[in-house]
């Protein structure tokens, strides 16, 4: 059943047509991935649907009580609100109820003997019962905890940028919505959190439309793909894997149509040039047909073009790190780290946010000095560094001018051919018609793609990539990955993108977040599989170590203390079971008195824990008695 119908959406940005009268529908429980090259309007489409941007023409049909929740790339939060106040933001009844309940709870905690505030909390507990808000309240706090936010009363203005993004995600996930719009939700999340989010979205009750560069995430979460391409929208049933197959088929058909068009155009032109004798009306019809063929445009993908840019000669010595130590704000990021980077290395750097990954890159690039230790760079090393926080690009330059500031041509690996700046721009999806556009007219993603190309045009032999997947679209990442396949130099990348790491690197430098660094030879997926196996084995060992040990020593009789305990333990068990039964009866009679229920549940939990311990002790004593009997 369709919950949203969009018809004839037309929108332009400057001279570019973003949406050329596109139409689509979204059904219940659909999980849609929105993909396309940066600059095609993915974020704009989400904003139009969320009502934050207008369009020249659009018809939207949905139910009167239709609700949309939108998660932007950059969170928009109110700094004076607490974490809980922020995620319970909204006008829905359930949000208002939870907000009022949390406020009453905080006020009572601040003044626990105030009878008026006790009555107020009781009234809010009854409202929570009336609106079935307890489950939503539990889900909200669980989501926050899973996202690493545990200080619920902390004001938003005191959170870090990463924490704000996680609060924004939590807010989007718990708001009642028929359609959830998410723009790059995985940016700046660690891999464990991304995997949790995959599982949560699989159980999400509403429909979902998201933009993401994370291809594993896209493949596991979606069941439909929307592709924006040159103002058109193409719809594919299935996940990202199915999309790749179907898109290849579509492009093959487009290429066949283009070949047929070119052949027909060639024959028509030859006929006209021969000056064939014909009636005037027929001649005019031929000319009109040729003009129509010339005006037809078939968009054929160029993203799979092979190219192998050369690089400056790299000697045997690349980078050597010896005893590196670095602290920041009294936190040890890197402690006594040693490494030898050799020609051909493909290294991924992984670890928690803020653990020092970018700092390590900056030290190897000479931008930051270590507190202790030395870093030696080979004389032939030429570093190309794609950073997260590059200098602002001069918007008054044209695209081609920006690239030609670095080089007008680059050479292939064998040195026999040259590739011009114009050709390189085309291969990075800047067609000739776009190359004289002012940079200020580009989207943020298009600027990042242009900046990446500028780094590569320096023909480096050592390439540093700091979170390249955060701002690059999937198609650009594919082009970059193809480039790296043929790149003859060293690649070192900081990334949380699992697909990109698997595709590009074969060694890992792993930060533990406490100054410790380890190495792993293999792919990211192999590392995670081993990590999970070791974690499971460790947890099993801990559990077994905590279990009571069976006594192996021979005894003649129980000790006086053990005998007294054995004589009375069955009565103790019966007494505990009776108390728990009495509490069950009190709980049944408590009705909606949540305060009383909470106290009774606490007592019951304590008794059940004690009963479990007593039963374990009974088993241990029974075994001892049995051994003595033998």
JSON list of C-alpha atoms in Angstrom, two decimals, residues 491-617:
[
{"chain": "A", "resi": 491, "resn": "UNK", "atom": "CA", "xyz": [48.35, 3.86, 0.17]},
{"chain": "A", "resi": 492, "resn": "UNK", "atom": "CA", "xyz": [47.56, 4.61, 3.83]},
{"chain": "A", "resi": 493, "resn": "UNK", "atom": "CA", "xyz": [43.94, 5.36, 4.68]},
{"chain": "A", "resi": 494, "resn": "UNK", "atom": "CA", "xyz": [41.94, 6.18, 7.80]},
{"chain": "A", "resi": 495, "resn": "UNK", "atom": "CA", "xyz": [38.42, 4.90, 7.25]},
{"chain": "A", "resi": 496, "resn": "UNK", "atom": "CA", "xyz": [35.40, 3.40, 9.00]},
{"chain": "A", "resi": 497, "resn": "UNK", "atom": "CA", "xyz": [33.92, 2.24, 5.68]},
{"chain": "A", "resi": 498, "resn": "UNK", "atom": "CA", "xyz": [34.01, -1.56, 5.77]},
{"chain": "A", "resi": 499, "resn": "UNK", "atom": "CA", "xyz": [33.54, -2.03, 2.02]},
{"chain": "A", "resi": 500, "resn": "UNK", "atom": "CA", "xyz": [36.24, 0.51, 1.13]},
{"chain": "A", "resi": 501, "resn": "UNK", "atom": "CA", "xyz": [38.71, -1.10, 3.55]},
{"chain": "A", "resi": 502, "resn": "UNK", "atom": "CA", "xyz": [38.04, -4.58, 2.18]},
{"chain": "A", "resi": 503, "resn": "UNK", "atom": "CA", "xyz": [38.45, -3.27, -1.36]},
{"chain": "A", "resi": 504, "resn": "UNK", "atom": "CA", "xyz": [41.65, -1.24, -0.86]},
{"chain": "A", "resi": 505, "resn": "UNK", "atom": "CA", "xyz": [43.87, -2.49, 2.00]},
{"chain": "A", "resi": 506, "resn": "UNK", "atom": "CA", "xyz": [45.55, -5.74, 3.02]},
{"chain": "A", "resi": 507, "resn": "UNK", "atom": "CA", "xyz": [47.12, -4.59, 6.31]},
{"chain": "A", "resi": 508, "resn": "UNK", "atom": "CA", "xyz": [45.65, -2.84, 9.35]},
{"chain": "A", "resi": 509, "resn": "UNK", "atom": "CA", "xyz": [46.95, -0.56, 12.08]},
{"chain": "A", "resi": 510, "resn": "UNK", "atom": "CA", "xyz": [44.47, -0.90, 14.94]},
{"chain": "A", "resi": 511, "resn": "UNK", "atom": "CA", "xyz": [44.08, 1.77, 17.67]},
{"chain": "A", "resi": 512, "resn": "UNK", "atom": "CA", "xyz": [42.52, 0.55, 20.92]},
{"chain": "A", "resi": 513, "resn": "UNK", "atom": "CA", "xyz": [41.65, 4.06, 22.14]},
{"chain": "A", "resi": 514, "resn": "UNK", "atom": "CA", "xyz": [44.03, 3.95, 25.13]},
{"chain": "A", "resi": 515, "resn": "UNK", "atom": "CA", "xyz": [47.35, 4.63, 23.42]},
{"chain": "A", "resi": 516, "resn": "UNK", "atom": "CA", "xyz": [47.89, 1.02, 22.38]},
{"chain": "A", "resi": 517, "resn": "UNK", "atom": "CA", "xyz": [48.31, 0.11, 18.70]},
{"chain": "A", "resi": 518, "resn": "UNK", "atom": "CA", "xyz": [48.44, -3.34, 17.13]},
{"chain": "A", "resi": 519, "resn": "UNK", "atom": "CA", "xyz": [48.92, -4.61, 13.57]},
{"chain": "A", "resi": 520, "resn": "UNK", "atom": "CA", "xyz": [46.97, -7.13, 11.53]},
{"chain": "A", "resi": 521, "resn": "UNK", "atom": "CA", "xyz": [47.90, -8.78, 8.24]},
{"chain": "A", "resi": 522, "resn": "UNK", "atom": "CA", "xyz": [44.73, -9.30, 6.23]},
{"chain": "A", "resi": 523, "resn": "UNK", "atom": "CA", "xyz": [41.44, -7.66, 5.24]},
{"chain": "A", "resi": 524, "resn": "UNK", "atom": "CA", "xyz": [39.11, -5.76, 7.54]},
{"chain": "A", "resi": 525, "resn": "UNK", "atom": "CA", "xyz": [36.43, -8.48, 7.38]},
{"chain": "A", "resi": 526, "resn": "UNK", "atom": "CA", "xyz": [38.99, -11.14, 8.33]},
{"chain": "A", "resi": 527, "resn": "UNK", "atom": "CA", "xyz": [40.14, -8.97, 11.25]},
{"chain": "A", "resi": 528, "resn": "UNK", "atom": "CA", "xyz": [36.56, -8.51, 12.53]},
{"chain": "A", "resi": 529, "resn": "UNK", "atom": "CA", "xyz": [35.80, -12.24, 12.27]},
{"chain": "A", "resi": 530, "resn": "UNK", "atom": "CA", "xyz": [38.90, -13.06, 14.33]},
{"chain": "A", "resi": 531, "resn": "UNK", "atom": "CA", "xyz": [38.10, -10.27, 16.79]},
{"chain": "A", "resi": 532, "resn": "UNK", "atom": "CA", "xyz": [34.57, -11.60, 17.36]},
{"chain": "A", "resi": 533, "resn": "UNK", "atom": "CA", "xyz": [35.87, -15.16, 17.81]},
{"chain": "A", "resi": 534, "resn": "UNK", "atom": "CA", "xyz": [38.46, -14.02, 20.37]},
{"chain": "A", "resi": 535, "resn": "UNK", "atom": "CA", "xyz": [35.87, -11.89, 22.18]},
{"chain": "A", "resi": 536, "resn": "UNK", "atom": "CA", "xyz": [33.44, -14.83, 22.39]},
{"chain": "A", "resi": 537, "resn": "UNK", "atom": "CA", "xyz": [36.23, -17.13, 23.65]},
{"chain": "A", "resi": 538, "resn": "UNK", "atom": "CA", "xyz": [37.28, -14.56, 26.26]},
{"chain": "A", "resi": 539, "resn": "UNK", "atom": "CA", "xyz": [33.71, -14.12, 27.52]},
{"chain": "A", "resi": 540, "resn": "UNK", "atom": "CA", "xyz": [33.35, -17.91, 27.74]},
{"chain": "A", "resi": 541, "resn": "UNK", "atom": "CA", "xyz": [36.59, -18.17, 29.76]},
{"chain": "A", "resi": 542, "resn": "UNK", "atom": "CA", "xyz": [35.44, -15.41, 32.12]},
{"chain": "A", "resi": 543, "resn": "UNK", "atom": "CA", "xyz": [32.09, -17.14, 32.63]},
{"chain": "A", "resi": 544, "resn": "UNK", "atom": "CA", "xyz": [33.73, -20.49, 33.31]},
{"chain": "A", "resi": 545, "resn": "UNK", "atom": "CA", "xyz": [36.22, -18.89, 35.71]},
{"chain": "A", "resi": 546, "resn": "UNK", "atom": "CA", "xyz": [33.36, -17.30, 37.65]},
{"chain": "A", "resi": 547, "resn": "UNK", "atom": "CA", "xyz": [31.45, -20.60, 37.92]},
{"chain": "A", "resi": 548, "resn": "UNK", "atom": "CA", "xyz": [31.78, -22.46, 41.25]},
{"chain": "A", "resi": 549, "resn": "UNK", "atom": "CA", "xyz": [34.55, -25.07, 41.19]},
{"chain": "A", "resi": 550, "resn": "UNK", "atom": "CA", "xyz": [33.73, -28.65, 42.12]},
{"chain": "A", "resi": 551, "resn": "UNK", "atom": "CA", "xyz": [35.64, -29.84, 45.12]},
{"chain": "A", "resi": 552, "resn": "UNK", "atom": "CA", "xyz": [38.14, -32.57, 44.28]},
{"chain": "A", "resi": 553, "resn": "UNK", "atom": "CA", "xyz": [39.72, -33.06, 47.68]},
{"chain": "A", "resi": 554, "resn": "UNK", "atom": "CA", "xyz": [38.59, -36.01, 49.79]},
{"chain": "A", "resi": 555, "resn": "UNK", "atom": "CA", "xyz": [36.64, -35.24, 52.96]},
{"chain": "A", "resi": 556, "resn": "UNK", "atom": "CA", "xyz": [35.66, -37.49, 55.83]},
{"chain": "A", "resi": 557, "resn": "UNK", "atom": "CA", "xyz": [32.71, -35.31, 56.86]},
{"chain": "A", "resi": 558, "resn": "UNK", "atom": "CA", "xyz": [31.23, -31.85, 56.37]},
{"chain": "A", "resi": 559, "resn": "UNK", "atom": "CA", "xyz": [32.66, -29.02, 58.41]},
{"chain": "A", "resi": 560, "resn": "UNK", "atom": "CA", "xyz": [30.54, -27.82, 61.34]},
{"chain": "A", "resi": 561, "resn": "UNK", "atom": "CA", "xyz": [29.64, -24.63, 59.40]},
{"chain": "A", "resi": 562, "resn": "UNK", "atom": "CA", "xyz": [28.77, -26.55, 56.19]},
{"chain": "A", "resi": 563, "resn": "UNK", "atom": "CA", "xyz": [26.65, -29.04, 58.18]},
{"chain": "A", "resi": 564, "resn": "UNK", "atom": "CA", "xyz": [24.63, -26.25, 59.79]},
{"chain": "A", "resi": 565, "resn": "UNK", "atom": "CA", "xyz": [24.11, -24.63, 56.39]},
{"chain": "A", "resi": 566, "resn": "UNK", "atom": "CA", "xyz": [23.07, -27.98, 54.83]},
{"chain": "A", "resi": 567, "resn": "UNK", "atom": "CA", "xyz": [20.58, -28.68, 57.62]},
{"chain": "A", "resi": 568, "resn": "UNK", "atom": "CA", "xyz": [18.79, -25.35, 57.06]},
{"chain": "A", "resi": 569, "resn": "UNK", "atom": "CA", "xyz": [19.21, -24.62, 53.37]},
{"chain": "A", "resi": 570, "resn": "UNK", "atom": "CA", "xyz": [16.00, -26.29, 52.14]},
{"chain": "A", "resi": 571, "resn": "UNK", "atom": "CA", "xyz": [13.92, -24.29, 54.64]},
{"chain": "A", "resi": 572, "resn": "UNK", "atom": "CA", "xyz": [15.70, -21.15, 53.44]},
{"chain": "A", "resi": 573, "resn": "UNK", "atom": "CA", "xyz": [14.84, -21.94, 49.82]},
{"chain": "A", "resi": 574, "resn": "UNK", "atom": "CA", "xyz": [11.18, -22.55, 50.71]},
{"chain": "A", "resi": 575, "resn": "UNK", "atom": "CA", "xyz": [11.05, -19.25, 52.62]},
{"chain": "A", "resi": 576, "resn": "UNK", "atom": "CA", "xyz": [12.48, -17.28, 49.69]},
{"chain": "A", "resi": 577, "resn": "UNK", "atom": "CA", "xyz": [10.00, -18.86, 47.28]},
{"chain": "A", "resi": 578, "resn": "UNK", "atom": "CA", "xyz": [7.12, -17.99, 49.61]},
{"chain": "A", "resi": 579, "resn": "UNK", "atom": "CA", "xyz": [8.24, -14.32, 49.85]},
{"chain": "A", "resi": 580, "resn": "UNK", "atom": "CA", "xyz": [8.47, -14.08, 46.05]},
{"chain": "A", "resi": 581, "resn": "UNK", "atom": "CA", "xyz": [4.97, -15.51, 45.73]},
{"chain": "A", "resi": 582, "resn": "UNK", "atom": "CA", "xyz": [3.64, -12.90, 48.22]},
{"chain": "A", "resi": 583, "resn": "UNK", "atom": "CA", "xyz": [5.31, -10.12, 46.18]},
{"chain": "A", "resi": 584, "resn": "UNK", "atom": "CA", "xyz": [3.63, -11.42, 43.02]},
{"chain": "A", "resi": 585, "resn": "UNK", "atom": "CA", "xyz": [0.25, -11.05, 44.73]},
{"chain": "A", "resi": 586, "resn": "UNK", "atom": "CA", "xyz": [1.10, -7.48, 45.83]},
{"chain": "A", "resi": 587, "resn": "UNK", "atom": "CA", "xyz": [2.20, -6.61, 42.29]},
{"chain": "A", "resi": 588, "resn": "UNK", "atom": "CA", "xyz": [-1.08, -7.87, 40.87]},
{"chain": "A", "resi": 589, "resn": "UNK", "atom": "CA", "xyz": [-2.97, -5.67, 43.33]},
{"chain": "A", "resi": 590, "resn": "UNK", "atom": "CA", "xyz": [-0.85, -2.54, 42.70]},
{"chain": "A", "resi": 591, "resn": "UNK", "atom": "CA", "xyz": [-2.74, -1.54, 39.55]},
{"chain": "A", "resi": 592, "resn": "UNK", "atom": "CA", "xyz": [-1.20, 1.55, 37.90]},
{"chain": "A", "resi": 593, "resn": "UNK", "atom": "CA", "xyz": [0.65, 2.76, 41.02]},
{"chain": "A", "resi": 594, "resn": "UNK", "atom": "CA", "xyz": [4.00, 2.81, 39.27]},
{"chain": "A", "resi": 595, "resn": "UNK", "atom": "CA", "xyz": [5.90, 4.04, 42.33]},
{"chain": "A", "resi": 596, "resn": "UNK", "atom": "CA", "xyz": [4.72, 1.04, 44.37]},
{"chain": "A", "resi": 597, "resn": "UNK", "atom": "CA", "xyz": [5.29, -1.33, 41.44]},
{"chain": "A", "resi": 598, "resn": "UNK", "atom": "CA", "xyz": [8.84, -0.10, 41.07]},
{"chain": "A", "resi": 599, "resn": "UNK", "atom": "CA", "xyz": [9.64, -0.74, 44.78]},
{"chain": "A", "resi": 600, "resn": "UNK", "atom": "CA", "xyz": [8.03, -4.20, 44.68]},
{"chain": "A", "resi": 601, "resn": "UNK", "atom": "CA", "xyz": [9.94, -5.11, 41.53]},
{"chain": "A", "resi": 602, "resn": "UNK", "atom": "CA", "xyz": [13.21, -4.07, 43.17]},
{"chain": "A", "resi": 603, "resn": "UNK", "atom": "CA", "xyz": [12.44, -6.28, 46.19]},
{"chain": "A", "resi": 604, "resn": "UNK", "atom": "CA", "xyz": [11.48, -9.18, 43.94]},
{"chain": "A", "resi": 605, "resn": "UNK", "atom": "CA", "xyz": [14.69, -8.85, 41.91]},
{"chain": "A", "resi": 606, "resn": "UNK", "atom": "CA", "xyz": [16.78, -8.94, 45.11]},
{"chain": "A", "resi": 607, "resn": "UNK", "atom": "CA", "xyz": [14.94, -12.03, 46.39]},
{"chain": "A", "resi": 608, "resn": "UNK", "atom": "CA", "xyz": [15.26, -13.84, 43.05]},
{"chain": "A", "resi": 609, "resn": "UNK", "atom": "CA", "xyz": [18.98, -13.11, 42.99]},
{"chain": "A", "resi": 610, "resn": "UNK", "atom": "CA", "xyz": [19.35, -14.46, 46.53]},
{"chain": "A", "resi": 611, "resn": "UNK", "atom": "CA", "xyz": [17.28, -17.55, 45.65]},
{"chain": "A", "resi": 612, "resn": "UNK", "atom": "CA", "xyz": [19.51, -18.25, 42.67]},
{"chain": "A", "resi": 613, "resn": "UNK", "atom": "CA", "xyz": [22.64, -17.99, 44.84]},
{"chain": "A", "resi": 614, "resn": "UNK", "atom": "CA", "xyz": [21.08, -20.26, 47.49]},
{"chain": "A", "resi": 615, "resn": "UNK", "atom": "CA", "xyz": [20.15, -22.87, 44.87]},
{"chain": "A", "resi": 616, "resn": "UNK", "atom": "CA", "xyz": [23.71, -22.86, 43.54]},
{"chain": "A", "resi": 617, "resn": "UNK", "atom": "CA", "xyz": [25.01, -23.35, 47.11]}
]
